[in-house]
mmCIF file of C-alpha atoms and ligand atoms in Angstrom:
data_model
loop_
_atom_site.group_PDB
_atom_site.id
_atom_site.type_symbol
_atom_site.label_atom_id
_atom_site.label_comp_id
_atom_site.label_asym_id
_atom_site.label_seq_id
_atom_site.Cartn_x
_atom_site.Cartn_y
_atom_site.Cartn_z
ATOM 1 C CA MET W 530 132.219 120.099 64.903
ATOM 2 C CA LEU W 531 129.023 119.387 66.421
ATOM 3 C CA PRO W 532 127.990 118.461 69.747
ATOM 4 C CA VAL W 533 126.322 115.638 69.075
ATOM 5 C CA ASP W 534 126.792 113.169 65.948
ATOM 6 C CA VAL W 535 124.403 113.134 63.324
ATOM 7 C CA ASP W 536 122.911 109.390 64.219
ATOM 8 C CA THR W 537 121.989 110.800 67.472
ATOM 9 C CA LEU W 538 120.647 113.732 66.636
ATOM 10 C CA ILE W 539 118.031 112.031 63.998
ATOM 11 C CA LYS W 540 117.290 109.011 66.670
ATOM 12 C CA GLU W 541 116.117 111.994 68.893
ATOM 13 C CA ALA W 542 113.959 113.173 66.324
ATOM 14 C CA GLU W 543 112.624 109.666 65.725
ATOM 15 C CA GLU W 544 112.081 109.590 69.366
ATOM 16 C CA ALA W 545 109.859 113.269 69.297
ATOM 17 C CA LYS W 546 108.162 112.285 66.614
ATOM 18 C CA LYS W 547 106.095 109.442 68.909
ATOM 19 C CA HIS W 548 104.916 112.041 70.267
ATOM 20 C CA ALA W 549 103.130 113.371 67.354
ATOM 21 C CA ILE W 550 99.373 114.154 66.749
ATOM 22 C CA ALA W 551 98.670 114.150 63.488
ATOM 23 C CA PRO W 552 94.891 112.970 63.307
ATOM 24 C CA TYR W 553 94.091 114.618 60.401
ATOM 25 C CA SER W 554 96.902 114.296 57.772
ATOM 26 C CA GLY W 555 97.933 110.892 59.203
ATOM 27 C CA PHE W 556 101.941 112.575 58.574
ATOM 28 C CA THR W 557 103.830 112.606 61.965
ATOM 29 C CA VAL W 558 106.866 114.366 62.136
ATOM 30 C CA GLY W 559 109.614 114.502 64.776
ATOM 31 C CA ALA W 560 112.423 117.128 65.182
ATOM 32 C CA ALA W 561 115.467 117.258 67.222
ATOM 33 C CA LEU W 562 117.328 120.768 67.878
ATOM 34 C CA VAL W 563 120.721 120.460 69.535
ATOM 35 C CA THR W 564 122.034 124.032 71.197
ATOM 36 C CA ASP W 565 126.234 125.050 71.173
ATOM 37 C CA GLY W 566 126.213 123.280 74.376
ATOM 38 C CA GLY W 567 125.024 120.014 73.670
ATOM 39 C CA ARG W 568 121.526 119.804 74.857
ATOM 40 C CA ILE W 569 118.802 118.700 72.679
ATOM 41 C CA TYR W 570 115.451 120.013 72.456
ATOM 42 C CA ARG W 571 112.580 117.780 70.570
ATOM 43 C CA GLY W 572 109.550 118.919 68.709
ATOM 44 C CA CYS W 573 106.681 117.272 67.166
ATOM 45 C CA ASN W 574 104.012 118.148 65.118
ATOM 46 C CA ILE W 575 100.812 119.099 66.851
ATOM 47 C CA GLU W 576 97.367 119.139 64.877
ATOM 48 C CA ASN W 577 94.454 121.223 65.715
ATOM 49 C CA PRO W 578 90.635 120.467 64.580
ATOM 50 C CA SER W 579 91.055 124.069 63.606
ATOM 51 C CA LEU W 580 93.798 123.413 60.725
ATOM 52 C CA MET W 581 95.165 126.520 61.334
ATOM 53 C CA LEU W 582 96.449 126.457 64.936
ATOM 54 C CA SER W 583 98.360 123.602 63.992
ATOM 55 C CA PHE W 584 102.264 123.536 64.849
ATOM 56 C CA CYS W 585 104.723 122.015 62.726
ATOM 57 C CA ALA W 586 107.752 119.952 64.646
ATOM 58 C CA GLU W 587 110.542 122.281 63.845
ATOM 59 C CA ARG W 588 109.133 125.281 65.661
ATOM 60 C CA SER W 589 107.572 123.299 68.601
ATOM 61 C CA ALA W 590 111.448 122.183 68.648
ATOM 62 C CA LEU W 591 112.774 126.373 67.875
ATOM 63 C CA ILE W 592 110.137 127.248 70.647
ATOM 64 C CA LYS W 593 110.662 125.386 73.641
ATOM 65 C CA ALA W 594 114.729 126.287 73.217
ATOM 66 C CA LEU W 595 113.678 129.896 72.856
ATOM 67 C CA THR W 596 111.397 129.885 75.363
ATOM 68 C CA GLU W 597 114.205 127.936 77.837
ATOM 69 C CA GLY W 598 116.892 130.778 77.475
ATOM 70 C CA GLU W 599 118.560 129.174 74.529
ATOM 71 C CA ARG W 600 119.968 131.423 71.586
ATOM 72 C CA ASP W 601 122.630 129.682 70.006
ATOM 73 C CA PHE W 602 121.800 126.699 67.928
ATOM 74 C CA LYS W 603 123.908 124.077 65.929
ATOM 75 C CA ALA W 604 122.132 121.084 64.134
ATOM 76 C CA MET W 605 118.465 120.338 63.422
ATOM 77 C CA GLY W 606 117.566 116.843 62.402
ATOM 78 C CA ILE W 607 114.160 116.116 60.891
ATOM 79 C CA VAL W 608 112.390 113.075 60.082
ATOM 80 C CA SER W 609 108.863 112.336 59.134
ATOM 81 C CA GLY W 610 106.366 109.463 59.209
ATOM 82 C CA ASP W 611 106.515 108.402 55.736
ATOM 83 C CA GLY W 612 110.218 107.295 54.880
ATOM 84 C CA ARG W 613 110.786 110.287 52.662
ATOM 85 C CA TYR W 614 112.398 113.793 53.067
ATOM 86 C CA CYS W 615 110.752 115.933 54.837
ATOM 87 C CA PHE W 616 111.468 119.527 54.235
ATOM 88 C CA PRO W 617 110.356 122.576 56.633
ATOM 89 C CA CYS W 618 107.493 124.369 55.875
ATOM 90 C CA GLY W 619 107.822 128.355 54.352
ATOM 91 C CA GLY W 620 106.903 129.353 57.864
ATOM 92 C CA CYS W 621 109.652 127.139 59.970
ATOM 93 C CA ARG W 622 112.113 128.218 57.491
ATOM 94 C CA GLN W 623 111.639 131.475 57.935
ATOM 95 C CA MET W 624 111.712 131.476 61.618
ATOM 96 C CA LEU W 625 114.783 129.301 61.584
ATOM 97 C CA ALA W 626 116.086 131.509 59.642
ATOM 98 C CA GLU W 627 115.600 134.252 62.156
ATOM 99 C CA PHE W 628 116.522 132.641 65.196
ATOM 100 C CA ALA W 629 119.164 130.046 64.557
ATOM 101 C CA PRO W 630 120.345 130.962 60.542
ATOM 102 C CA ASP W 631 123.633 129.176 61.369
ATOM 103 C CA ILE W 632 122.444 125.884 61.791
ATOM 104 C CA GLU W 633 122.785 122.207 59.767
ATOM 105 C CA ILE W 634 119.785 120.786 59.008
ATOM 106 C CA TYR W 635 119.351 116.861 58.611
ATOM 107 C CA LEU W 636 116.745 115.215 56.877
ATOM 108 C CA VAL W 637 116.260 111.479 57.023
ATOM 109 C CA SER W 638 114.641 109.166 54.269
ATOM 110 C CA ASP W 639 114.778 105.461 53.561
ATOM 111 C CA LYS W 640 117.465 106.738 51.317
ATOM 112 C CA GLY W 641 119.557 108.097 53.941
ATOM 113 C CA ILE W 642 120.483 111.619 54.950
ATOM 114 C CA LYS W 643 120.802 115.028 53.656
ATOM 115 C CA LYS W 644 122.401 118.527 54.788
ATOM 116 C CA TYR W 645 121.212 121.776 53.851
ATOM 117 C CA SER W 646 122.188 124.757 55.424
ATOM 118 C CA VAL W 647 119.305 127.577 55.748
ATOM 119 C CA GLN W 648 120.269 129.702 53.825
ATOM 120 C CA GLU W 649 119.818 126.861 50.772
ATOM 121 C CA LEU W 650 116.495 126.678 52.844
ATOM 122 C CA LEU W 651 115.332 129.863 52.172
ATOM 123 C CA PRO W 652 117.490 132.087 49.972
ATOM 124 C CA TYR W 653 116.495 135.784 49.866
ATOM 125 C CA THR W 654 115.488 135.824 53.177
ATOM 126 C CA PHE W 655 113.378 138.748 54.779
ATOM 127 C CA LYS W 656 114.381 140.445 57.274
ATOM 128 C CA ARG W 657 114.116 143.942 59.339
HETATM 129 N N1 THU J 1457 104.435 119.151 59.344
HETATM 130 C C1 THU J 1457 105.666 119.689 60.009
HETATM 131 O O1 THU J 1457 105.635 119.233 60.844
HETATM 132 N N2 THU J 1457 106.782 120.289 59.737
HETATM 133 C C2 THU J 1457 107.508 120.295 58.240
HETATM 134 O O2 THU J 1457 108.779 120.116 57.451
HETATM 135 C C3 THU J 1457 106.072 120.065 57.770
HETATM 136 C C4 THU J 1457 104.528 119.561 57.773
HETATM 137 C C5 THU J 1457 102.919 118.604 59.661
HETATM 138 C C6 THU J 1457 102.192 119.628 59.912
HETATM 139 C C7 THU J 1457 101.160 119.033 60.036
HETATM 140 O O3 THU J 1457 100.503 118.529 60.974
HETATM 141 C C8 THU J 1457 101.315 117.562 58.956
HETATM 142 O O4 THU J 1457 103.145 118.152 59.207
HETATM 143 C C9 THU J 1457 101.050 117.665 57.167
HETATM 144 O O5 THU J 1457 101.175 118.535 57.270
#
């Protein structure tokens, strides 16, 4: 059972998306990560002219939470500006597998909501 309902999580991701800085790709992304205790951390993509220095929405939310000492997570909602499902990139999947391996991931498009586990998105995860 999630500490917040999925609609709330998605609304939070939509709010997060409003702060995206994506002048180079024009592709905005918002993420909302909820902790076991029900606290929500928002993230958005932040691009940089040196494109490799850009941050994804998912990692922004995760890093915000981790730097506040949070360690236990329940779910993440992800929305993008183009109305299609935004699957987390490989780097974000790896980070989620490391720090939030048991979360439910909710992706949103015009067609509705899809739910995935981290294991589904990143099978055969690299671990040390
Ligand atoms: N992006 C995310 O924020 N999350 C994803 O899951 C995929 C891609 C961002 C990175 C970049 O700012 C823009 O979307 C286009 O790739």
